[in-house]
Amino acid sequence: MIEDIELETLINEVYEYYGFDFGSYSRASLKRRVNRVFHLDGFKDFTEFLSRVRTDAEYYKRMVDEITVNVTEMFRDPSFYSVLRKDILPLLGPKPFIRIWHAGCSTGEEVYSMAILLKETGLLHKSILYATDVNASVLETAKKGIFPLRMIKDYADNYRDSGGQEDFSNYYIANYGFAKFNENLAEKMVFSQHNLVSDNSFNEFDLILCRNVLIYFDHNLQKRVINLFDDSLAVLGFLALGTKETIKYSISTSKYKQLEKEKIWRKIS
């Protein structure tokens, strides 16, 4: 196992050599992820690992990709998508144009889930989905809209549990063990690299989703990111976080009203 002092050395060296700042990541989470890469790639000691990170830019990219990737799936937490379908999207429906930001989109499963919801509620034609992540590799996967066929049964179950009534197979073409999702979903998506640690707001949105990303950050970075979302959210827009995340300690809650169900807040002032 990597020691705490070695983790701090790695954080400092990565920042000095490459300008990427892991300093505000939760130490416990970061340590678990670094240890995973360390053992996965068969290093004997920390010195060998650190030397490889310093001298091999391609390996550094691989390490960052492994550390920053988030686990995701289509229609994850079906009750959340049920609330989006029944309570949130009808409130956004009257708007002439709907902008949605998936921050920390990972490999894109939740972006495609949202596109399906928008299509079924008749809103996809006037919506645009911005999907961002710090990890360039997962963005390339997300752009393709191709997911392992072995996962589709679980995704279809989630879809039905969230209130979906259509035949889920209408949304993809199966081939060679993979499911490629329809182009008419992807054409409303914009994928871009964005670092929540250091980058600023880039548009005004009606709905921002950042689920199960803040749990990897320390309190100061969580506060920064929540304020970034506040700057990016239109009045009467919605912010959706993960089940263990909150805005409570990061911003004045008088500006927001939380829905009774799920970790969703509406900006009221």
PDB file of C-alpha atoms in Angstrom:
ATOM      1  CA  MET A   1       0.000   0.000   0.000  1.00  0.00           C
ATOM      2  CA  ILE A   2       1.171   3.524  -0.772  1.00  0.00           C
ATOM      3  CA  GLU A   3       1.884   5.577   2.351  1.00  0.00           C
ATOM      4  CA  ASP A   4       0.247   8.951   3.012  1.00  0.00           C
ATOM      5  CA  ILE A   5       3.529  10.812   2.549  1.00  0.00           C
ATOM      6  CA  GLU A   6       4.066   9.037  -0.789  1.00  0.00           C
ATOM      7  CA  LEU A   7       0.609  10.081  -1.936  1.00  0.00           C
ATOM      8  CA  GLU A   8       1.443  13.715  -1.126  1.00  0.00           C
ATOM      9  CA  THR A   9       4.686  13.364  -3.095  1.00  0.00           C
ATOM     10  CA  LEU A  10       2.758  12.014  -6.075  1.00  0.00           C
ATOM     11  CA  ILE A  11       0.245  14.892  -5.890  1.00  0.00           C
ATOM     12  CA  ASN A  12       3.065  17.460  -5.807  1.00  0.00           C
ATOM     13  CA  GLU A  13       5.068  15.817  -8.593  1.00  0.00           C
ATOM     14  CA  VAL A  14       2.059  15.502 -10.917  1.00  0.00           C
ATOM     15  CA  TYR A  15       1.253  19.168 -10.373  1.00  0.00           C
ATOM     16  CA  GLU A  16       4.876  20.241 -10.963  1.00  0.00           C
ATOM     17  CA  TYR A  17       5.455  18.084 -14.043  1.00  0.00           C
ATOM     18  CA  TYR A  18       2.047  18.214 -15.724  1.00  0.00           C
ATOM     19  CA  GLY A  19       0.002  20.983 -14.059  1.00  0.00           C
ATOM     20  CA  PHE A  20      -2.802  18.618 -13.034  1.00  0.00           C
ATOM     21  CA  ASP A  21      -3.976  19.318  -9.478  1.00  0.00           C
ATOM     22  CA  PHE A  22      -5.112  16.351  -7.392  1.00  0.00           C
ATOM     23  CA  GLY A  23      -4.611  18.437  -4.238  1.00  0.00           C
ATOM     24  CA  SER A  24      -8.315  19.002  -3.611  1.00  0.00           C
ATOM     25  CA  TYR A  25      -9.382  15.385  -4.110  1.00  0.00           C
ATOM     26  CA  SER A  26     -10.510  13.437  -1.069  1.00  0.00           C
ATOM     27  CA  ARG A  27      -7.359  11.726   0.206  1.00  0.00           C
ATOM     28  CA  ALA A  28      -9.093   8.479   1.153  1.00  0.00           C
ATOM     29  CA  SER A  29     -10.687   8.100  -2.281  1.00  0.00           C
ATOM     30  CA  LEU A  30      -7.544   9.175  -4.137  1.00  0.00           C
ATOM     31  CA  LYS A  31      -5.388   6.768  -2.137  1.00  0.00           C
ATOM     32  CA  ARG A  32      -7.695   3.832  -2.976  1.00  0.00           C
ATOM     33  CA  ARG A  33      -7.570   4.670  -6.668  1.00  0.00           C
ATOM     34  CA  VAL A  34      -3.811   5.189  -6.796  1.00  0.00           C
ATOM     35  CA  ASN A  35      -3.249   1.900  -4.955  1.00  0.00           C
ATOM     36  CA  ARG A  36      -5.473   0.174  -7.476  1.00  0.00           C
ATOM     37  CA  VAL A  37      -3.355   1.482 -10.409  1.00  0.00           C
ATOM     38  CA  PHE A  38      -0.129   0.709  -8.538  1.00  0.00           C
ATOM     39  CA  HIS A  39      -1.074  -2.969  -8.091  1.00  0.00           C
ATOM     40  CA  LEU A  40      -2.827  -3.301 -11.444  1.00  0.00           C
ATOM     41  CA  ASP A  41       0.375  -2.310 -13.265  1.00  0.00           C
ATOM     42  CA  GLY A  42       2.636  -4.483 -11.112  1.00  0.00           C
ATOM     43  CA  PHE A  43       4.991  -1.937  -9.562  1.00  0.00           C
ATOM     44  CA  LYS A  44       7.363  -3.265  -6.891  1.00  0.00           C
ATOM     45  CA  ASP A  45       7.792  -0.001  -4.983  1.00  0.00           C
ATOM     46  CA  PHE A  46       6.708   3.625  -4.983  1.00  0.00           C
ATOM     47  CA  THR A  47      10.010   4.947  -6.379  1.00  0.00           C
ATOM     48  CA  GLU A  48       9.587   2.871  -9.539  1.00  0.00           C
ATOM     49  CA  PHE A  49       5.972   4.034  -9.887  1.00  0.00           C
ATOM     50  CA  LEU A  50       6.829   7.717  -9.387  1.00  0.00           C
ATOM     51  CA  SER A  51       9.721   7.524 -11.851  1.00  0.00           C
ATOM     52  CA  ARG A  52       7.410   6.054 -14.512  1.00  0.00           C
ATOM     53  CA  VAL A  53       4.850   8.818 -13.941  1.00  0.00           C
ATOM     54  CA  ARG A  54       7.547  11.511 -14.205  1.00  0.00           C
ATOM     55  CA  THR A  55       9.285  10.222 -17.326  1.00  0.00           C
ATOM     56  CA  ASP A  56       6.498   8.636 -19.375  1.00  0.00           C
ATOM     57  CA  ALA A  57       3.795  11.106 -20.418  1.00  0.00           C
ATOM     58  CA  GLU A  58       1.675   8.349 -21.934  1.00  0.00           C
ATOM     59  CA  TYR A  59       1.745   6.398 -18.698  1.00  0.00           C
ATOM     60  CA  TYR A  60       0.847   9.559 -16.776  1.00  0.00           C
ATOM     61  CA  LYS A  61      -2.250   9.924 -18.982  1.00  0.00           C
ATOM     62  CA  ARG A  62      -3.186   6.299 -18.310  1.00  0.00           C
ATOM     63  CA  MET A  63      -2.819   6.844 -14.569  1.00  0.00           C
ATOM     64  CA  VAL A  64      -5.049   9.939 -14.636  1.00  0.00           C
ATOM     65  CA  ASP A  65      -7.618   8.090 -16.747  1.00  0.00           C
ATOM     66  CA  GLU A  66      -7.713   5.211 -14.267  1.00  0.00           C
ATOM     67  CA  ILE A  67      -7.997   7.523 -11.270  1.00  0.00           C
ATOM     68  CA  THR A  68     -10.669   9.858 -12.669  1.00  0.00           C
ATOM     69  CA  VAL A  69     -13.021   7.340 -14.305  1.00  0.00           C
ATOM     70  CA  ASN A  70     -16.380   7.025 -12.525  1.00  0.00           C
ATOM     71  CA  VAL A  71     -18.638   3.995 -12.488  1.00  0.00           C
ATOM     72  CA  THR A  72     -21.881   4.645 -14.313  1.00  0.00           C
ATOM     73  CA  GLU A  73     -24.821   2.920 -16.009  1.00  0.00           C
ATOM     74  CA  MET A  74     -27.932   3.811 -17.969  1.00  0.00           C
ATOM     75  CA  PHE A  75     -30.902   4.955 -15.866  1.00  0.00           C
ATOM     76  CA  ARG A  76     -28.849   4.462 -12.702  1.00  0.00           C
ATOM     77  CA  ASP A  77     -31.166   4.869  -9.690  1.00  0.00           C
ATOM     78  CA  PRO A  78     -34.462   4.452 -11.596  1.00  0.00           C
ATOM     79  CA  SER A  79     -36.405   6.489  -9.004  1.00  0.00           C
ATOM     80  CA  PHE A  80     -34.238   9.503  -9.890  1.00  0.00           C
ATOM     81  CA  TYR A  81     -35.138   9.194 -13.574  1.00  0.00           C
ATOM     82  CA  SER A  82     -38.779   8.734 -12.656  1.00  0.00           C
ATOM     83  CA  VAL A  83     -38.711  12.112 -10.877  1.00  0.00           C
ATOM     84  CA  LEU A  84     -37.008  13.688 -13.909  1.00  0.00           C
ATOM     85  CA  ARG A  85     -39.691  12.241 -16.184  1.00  0.00           C
ATOM     86  CA  LYS A  86     -42.715  13.134 -14.054  1.00  0.00           C
ATOM     87  CA  ASP A  87     -41.712  16.278 -12.165  1.00  0.00           C
ATOM     88  CA  ILE A  88     -38.726  18.076 -13.725  1.00  0.00           C
ATOM     89  CA  LEU A  89     -39.037  17.819 -17.504  1.00  0.00           C
ATOM     90  CA  PRO A  90     -42.699  18.959 -17.540  1.00  0.00           C
ATOM     91  CA  LEU A  91     -41.569  22.176 -15.809  1.00  0.00           C
ATOM     92  CA  LEU A  92     -38.860  22.721 -18.422  1.00  0.00           C
ATOM     93  CA  GLY A  93     -41.191  21.807 -21.286  1.00  0.00           C
ATOM     94  CA  PRO A  94     -42.653  25.305 -21.896  1.00  0.00           C
ATOM     95  CA  LYS A  95     -39.187  26.797 -22.448  1.00  0.00           C
ATOM     96  CA  PRO A  96     -38.340  27.569 -26.098  1.00  0.00           C
ATOM     97  CA  PHE A  97     -34.937  25.925 -25.685  1.00  0.00           C
ATOM     98  CA  ILE A  98     -33.524  23.613 -22.991  1.00  0.00           C
ATOM     99  CA  ARG A  99     -29.829  23.447 -22.068  1.00  0.00           C
ATOM    100  CA  ILE A 100     -28.641  20.544 -19.927  1.00  0.00           C
ATOM    101  CA  TRP A 101     -25.152  19.980 -18.534  1.00  0.00           C
ATOM    102  CA  HIS A 102     -23.887  16.545 -17.492  1.00  0.00           C
ATOM    103  CA  ALA A 103     -20.746  17.413 -15.500  1.00  0.00           C
ATOM    104  CA  GLY A 104     -18.454  14.425 -14.991  1.00  0.00           C
ATOM    105  CA  CYS A 105     -20.315  12.427 -17.635  1.00  0.00           C
ATOM    106  CA  SER A 106     -17.811   9.535 -17.684  1.00  0.00           C
ATOM    107  CA  THR A 107     -18.554   7.110 -20.552  1.00  0.00           C
ATOM    108  CA  GLY A 108     -21.902   8.725 -21.348  1.00  0.00           C
ATOM    109  CA  GLU A 109     -24.536   6.231 -20.225  1.00  0.00           C
ATOM    110  CA  GLU A 110     -26.444   8.844 -18.226  1.00  0.00           C
ATOM    111  CA  VAL A 111     -26.330  11.334 -21.108  1.00  0.00           C
ATOM    112  CA  TYR A 112     -27.980   8.794 -23.402  1.00  0.00           C
ATOM    113  CA  SER A 113     -30.516   8.058 -20.667  1.00  0.00           C
ATOM    114  CA  MET A 114     -31.425  11.744 -20.569  1.00  0.00           C
ATOM    115  CA  ALA A 115     -31.718  11.899 -24.361  1.00  0.00           C
ATOM    116  CA  ILE A 116     -34.165   8.976 -24.275  1.00  0.00           C
ATOM    117  CA  LEU A 117     -36.236  10.736 -21.590  1.00  0.00           C
ATOM    118  CA  LEU A 118     -36.286  13.934 -23.638  1.00  0.00           C
ATOM    119  CA  LYS A 119     -37.335  12.030 -26.757  1.00  0.00           C
ATOM    120  CA  GLU A 120     -40.185  10.288 -24.937  1.00  0.00           C
ATOM    121  CA  THR A 121     -41.431  13.567 -23.439  1.00  0.00           C
ATOM    122  CA  GLY A 122     -41.297  15.317 -26.823  1.00  0.00           C
ATOM    123  CA  LEU A 123     -38.495  17.709 -25.809  1.00  0.00           C
ATOM    124  CA  LEU A 124     -35.394  16.349 -27.519  1.00  0.00           C
ATOM    125  CA  HIS A 125     -35.844  18.463 -30.652  1.00  0.00           C
ATOM    126  CA  LYS A 126     -35.415  21.692 -28.667  1.00  0.00           C
ATOM    127  CA  SER A 127     -32.767  20.489 -26.217  1.00  0.00           C
ATOM    128  CA  ILE A 128     -28.996  20.377 -26.214  1.00  0.00           C
ATOM    129  CA  LEU A 129     -27.006  18.185 -23.853  1.00  0.00           C
ATOM    130  CA  TYR A 130     -23.506  19.327 -22.917  1.00  0.00           C
ATOM    131  CA  ALA A 131     -21.498  16.386 -21.576  1.00  0.00           C
ATOM    132  CA  THR A 132     -18.127  17.114 -19.971  1.00  0.00           C
ATOM    133  CA  ASP A 133     -15.426  15.195 -18.150  1.00  0.00           C
ATOM    134  CA  VAL A 134     -11.789  15.735 -17.187  1.00  0.00           C
ATOM    135  CA  ASN A 135     -10.951  12.322 -18.667  1.00  0.00           C
ATOM    136  CA  ALA A 136     -10.380  12.473 -22.434  1.00  0.00           C
ATOM    137  CA  SER A 137     -10.515   8.678 -22.883  1.00  0.00           C
ATOM    138  CA  VAL A 138     -14.006   8.272 -21.441  1.00  0.00           C
ATOM    139  CA  LEU A 139     -15.245  11.168 -23.587  1.00  0.00           C
ATOM    140  CA  GLU A 140     -14.129   9.304 -26.709  1.00  0.00           C
ATOM    141  CA  THR A 141     -16.154   6.297 -25.538  1.00  0.00           C
ATOM    142  CA  ALA A 142     -19.159   8.503 -24.776  1.00  0.00           C
ATOM    143  CA  LYS A 143     -19.101  10.128 -28.226  1.00  0.00           C
ATOM    144  CA  LYS A 144     -19.417   6.726 -29.895  1.00  0.00           C
ATOM    145  CA  GLY A 145     -22.526   5.729 -27.949  1.00  0.00           C
ATOM    146  CA  ILE A 146     -21.445   2.077 -28.013  1.00  0.00           C
ATOM    147  CA  PHE A 147     -21.889   0.002 -24.860  1.00  0.00           C
ATOM    148  CA  PRO A 148     -21.375  -3.724 -24.091  1.00  0.00           C
ATOM    149  CA  LEU A 149     -24.412  -5.791 -24.995  1.00  0.00           C
ATOM    150  CA  ARG A 150     -24.025  -7.802 -21.772  1.00  0.00           C
ATOM    151  CA  MET A 151     -25.051  -4.654 -19.856  1.00  0.00           C
ATOM    152  CA  ILE A 152     -28.187  -3.944 -21.875  1.00  0.00           C
ATOM    153  CA  LYS A 153     -30.519  -6.226 -19.909  1.00  0.00           C
ATOM    154  CA  ASP A 154     -29.691  -4.330 -16.709  1.00  0.00           C
ATOM    155  CA  TYR A 155     -30.082  -1.019 -18.512  1.00  0.00           C
ATOM    156  CA  ALA A 156     -33.446  -2.101 -19.919  1.00  0.00           C
ATOM    157  CA  ASP A 157     -34.597  -3.147 -16.434  1.00  0.00           C
ATOM    158  CA  ASN A 158     -33.539   0.251 -15.058  1.00  0.00           C
ATOM    159  CA  TYR A 159     -35.364   1.958 -17.924  1.00  0.00           C
ATOM    160  CA  ARG A 160     -38.613   0.109 -17.194  1.00  0.00           C
ATOM    161  CA  ASP A 161     -38.275   0.720 -13.439  1.00  0.00           C
ATOM    162  CA  SER A 162     -37.907   4.447 -14.175  1.00  0.00           C
ATOM    163  CA  GLY A 163     -41.243   4.514 -16.003  1.00  0.00           C
ATOM    164  CA  GLY A 164     -40.164   3.753 -19.562  1.00  0.00           C
ATOM    165  CA  GLN A 165     -42.954   2.260 -21.672  1.00  0.00           C
ATOM    166  CA  GLU A 166     -41.242   1.701 -25.027  1.00  0.00           C
ATOM    167  CA  ASP A 167     -39.332  -1.335 -26.265  1.00  0.00           C
ATOM    168  CA  PHE A 168     -35.795  -0.433 -25.129  1.00  0.00           C
ATOM    169  CA  SER A 169     -34.310  -2.234 -28.142  1.00  0.00           C
ATOM    170  CA  ASN A 170     -35.768   0.494 -30.378  1.00  0.00           C
ATOM    171  CA  TYR A 171     -33.004   2.808 -29.191  1.00  0.00           C
ATOM    172  CA  TYR A 172     -29.986   0.787 -30.328  1.00  0.00           C
ATOM    173  CA  ILE A 173     -28.634  -1.645 -32.897  1.00  0.00           C
ATOM    174  CA  ALA A 174     -26.935  -4.792 -31.568  1.00  0.00           C
ATOM    175  CA  ASN A 175     -23.851  -6.075 -33.343  1.00  0.00           C
ATOM    176  CA  TYR A 176     -20.771  -8.132 -32.391  1.00  0.00           C
ATOM    177  CA  GLY A 177     -21.464  -8.020 -28.674  1.00  0.00           C
ATOM    178  CA  PHE A 178     -22.101  -4.291 -28.534  1.00  0.00           C
ATOM    179  CA  ALA A 179     -25.120  -1.988 -28.656  1.00  0.00           C
ATOM    180  CA  LYS A 180     -24.793   1.216 -30.682  1.00  0.00           C
ATOM    181  CA  PHE A 181     -27.351   3.836 -29.714  1.00  0.00           C
ATOM    182  CA  ASN A 182     -29.252   5.755 -32.353  1.00  0.00           C
ATOM    183  CA  GLU A 183     -27.669   8.758 -34.052  1.00  0.00           C
ATOM    184  CA  ASN A 184     -30.774  10.901 -33.498  1.00  0.00           C
ATOM    185  CA  LEU A 185     -29.975  10.804 -29.778  1.00  0.00           C
ATOM    186  CA  ALA A 186     -26.293  11.673 -30.224  1.00  0.00           C
ATOM    187  CA  GLU A 187     -26.894  14.608 -32.573  1.00  0.00           C
ATOM    188  CA  LYS A 188     -28.259  16.648 -29.654  1.00  0.00           C
ATOM    189  CA  MET A 189     -25.090  16.087 -27.570  1.00  0.00           C
ATOM    190  CA  VAL A 190     -21.909  18.149 -27.306  1.00  0.00           C
ATOM    191  CA  PHE A 191     -18.949  16.379 -25.647  1.00  0.00           C
ATOM    192  CA  SER A 192     -16.060  18.428 -24.296  1.00  0.00           C
ATOM    193  CA  GLN A 193     -13.189  18.173 -21.819  1.00  0.00           C
ATOM    194  CA  HIS A 194     -13.793  20.285 -18.695  1.00  0.00           C
ATOM    195  CA  ASN A 195     -11.986  20.217 -15.354  1.00  0.00           C
ATOM    196  CA  LEU A 196     -14.206  21.017 -12.369  1.00  0.00           C
ATOM    197  CA  VAL A 197     -11.061  21.693 -10.314  1.00  0.00           C
ATOM    198  CA  SER A 198      -9.846  24.586 -12.454  1.00  0.00           C
ATOM    199  CA  ASP A 199     -12.227  25.514 -15.303  1.00  0.00           C
ATOM    200  CA  ASN A 200     -14.992  28.121 -15.227  1.00  0.00           C
ATOM    201  CA  SER A 201     -18.628  28.354 -16.275  1.00  0.00           C
ATOM    202  CA  PHE A 202     -19.205  28.225 -20.041  1.00  0.00           C
ATOM    203  CA  ASN A 203     -22.970  28.672 -20.499  1.00  0.00           C
ATOM    204  CA  GLU A 204     -26.294  29.087 -18.701  1.00  0.00           C
ATOM    205  CA  PHE A 205     -28.230  25.882 -18.086  1.00  0.00           C
ATOM    206  CA  ASP A 206     -31.753  24.832 -17.140  1.00  0.00           C
ATOM    207  CA  LEU A 207     -30.635  21.529 -15.619  1.00  0.00           C
ATOM    208  CA  ILE A 208     -27.207  20.511 -14.308  1.00  0.00           C
ATOM    209  CA  LEU A 209     -26.468  16.912 -13.337  1.00  0.00           C
ATOM    210  CA  CYS A 210     -23.312  15.960 -11.451  1.00  0.00           C
ATOM    211  CA  ARG A 211     -24.044  12.718  -9.682  1.00  0.00           C
ATOM    212  CA  ASN A 212     -21.506  10.895  -7.525  1.00  0.00           C
ATOM    213  CA  VAL A 213     -18.570  13.120  -8.497  1.00  0.00           C
ATOM    214  CA  LEU A 214     -18.381  15.494  -5.511  1.00  0.00           C
ATOM    215  CA  ILE A 215     -17.818  12.571  -3.135  1.00  0.00           C
ATOM    216  CA  TYR A 216     -14.276  12.348  -4.534  1.00  0.00           C
ATOM    217  CA  PHE A 217     -13.477  15.983  -3.617  1.00  0.00           C
ATOM    218  CA  ASP A 218     -12.598  17.634  -0.322  1.00  0.00           C
ATOM    219  CA  HIS A 219     -14.901  20.251   1.221  1.00  0.00           C
ATOM    220  CA  ASN A 220     -13.184  23.283  -0.325  1.00  0.00           C
ATOM    221  CA  LEU A 221     -13.363  21.852  -3.814  1.00  0.00           C
ATOM    222  CA  GLN A 222     -16.973  20.767  -3.288  1.00  0.00           C
ATOM    223  CA  LYS A 223     -17.766  24.364  -2.349  1.00  0.00           C
ATOM    224  CA  ARG A 224     -15.991  25.681  -5.447  1.00  0.00           C
ATOM    225  CA  VAL A 225     -17.859  23.286  -7.737  1.00  0.00           C
ATOM    226  CA  ILE A 226     -21.265  24.052  -6.194  1.00  0.00           C
ATOM    227  CA  ASN A 227     -20.625  27.765  -6.716  1.00  0.00           C
ATOM    228  CA  LEU A 228     -19.563  27.032 -10.300  1.00  0.00           C
ATOM    229  CA  PHE A 229     -22.899  25.276 -10.827  1.00  0.00           C
ATOM    230  CA  ASP A 230     -24.713  28.193  -9.196  1.00  0.00           C
ATOM    231  CA  ASP A 231     -23.028  30.591 -11.634  1.00  0.00           C
ATOM    232  CA  SER A 232     -24.042  28.295 -14.507  1.00  0.00           C
ATOM    233  CA  LEU A 233     -27.675  27.670 -13.533  1.00  0.00           C
ATOM    234  CA  ALA A 234     -30.589  29.808 -14.702  1.00  0.00           C
ATOM    235  CA  VAL A 235     -33.096  31.017 -12.120  1.00  0.00           C
ATOM    236  CA  LEU A 236     -35.771  28.307 -11.756  1.00  0.00           C
ATOM    237  CA  GLY A 237     -33.285  25.794 -13.133  1.00  0.00           C
ATOM    238  CA  PHE A 238     -32.511  22.471 -11.417  1.00  0.00           C
ATOM    239  CA  LEU A 239     -29.344  20.974  -9.922  1.00  0.00           C
ATOM    240  CA  ALA A 240     -29.132  17.195  -9.433  1.00  0.00           C
ATOM    241  CA  LEU A 241     -26.456  15.535  -7.286  1.00  0.00           C
ATOM    242  CA  GLY A 242     -25.747  11.993  -6.088  1.00  0.00           C
ATOM    243  CA  THR A 243     -27.456  10.322  -3.169  1.00  0.00           C
ATOM    244  CA  LYS A 244     -24.629  11.128  -0.712  1.00  0.00           C
ATOM    245  CA  GLU A 245     -24.052  14.696  -1.909  1.00  0.00           C
ATOM    246  CA  THR A 246     -25.522  18.028  -0.818  1.00  0.00           C
ATOM    247  CA  ILE A 247     -25.278  21.783  -1.381  1.00  0.00           C
ATOM    248  CA  LYS A 248     -25.986  22.421   2.315  1.00  0.00           C
ATOM    249  CA  TYR A 249     -22.471  23.387   3.422  1.00  0.00           C
ATOM    250  CA  SER A 250     -21.380  25.071   0.188  1.00  0.00           C
ATOM    251  CA  ILE A 251     -23.880  27.812  -0.626  1.00  0.00           C
ATOM    252  CA  SER A 252     -26.795  29.697   0.936  1.00  0.00           C
ATOM    253  CA  THR A 253     -29.701  27.260   0.829  1.00  0.00           C
ATOM    254  CA  SER A 254     -32.114  30.215   0.752  1.00  0.00           C
ATOM    255  CA  LYS A 255     -31.306  30.418  -2.964  1.00  0.00           C
ATOM    256  CA  TYR A 256     -32.532  26.864  -3.508  1.00  0.00           C
ATOM    257  CA  LYS A 257     -35.493  24.681  -2.687  1.00  0.00           C
ATOM    258  CA  GLN A 258     -34.920  20.929  -2.468  1.00  0.00           C
ATOM    259  CA  LEU A 259     -37.476  18.552  -3.912  1.00  0.00           C
ATOM    260  CA  GLU A 260     -39.054  16.152  -1.449  1.00  0.00           C
ATOM    261  CA  LYS A 261     -37.696  13.206  -3.428  1.00  0.00           C
ATOM    262  CA  GLU A 262     -34.102  12.737  -4.622  1.00  0.00           C
ATOM    263  CA  LYS A 263     -31.109  15.085  -4.347  1.00  0.00           C
ATOM    264  CA  ILE A 264     -32.519  17.717  -6.696  1.00  0.00           C
ATOM    265  CA  TRP A 265     -32.652  21.440  -5.930  1.00  0.00           C
ATOM    266  CA  ARG A 266     -34.432  24.250  -7.764  1.00  0.00           C
ATOM    267  CA  LYS A 267     -32.777  27.660  -7.916  1.00  0.00           C
ATOM    268  CA  ILE A 268     -35.413  30.122  -6.696  1.00  0.00           C
ATOM    269  CA  SER A 269     -33.406  33.372  -6.565  1.00  0.00           C
TER     270      SER A 269
END
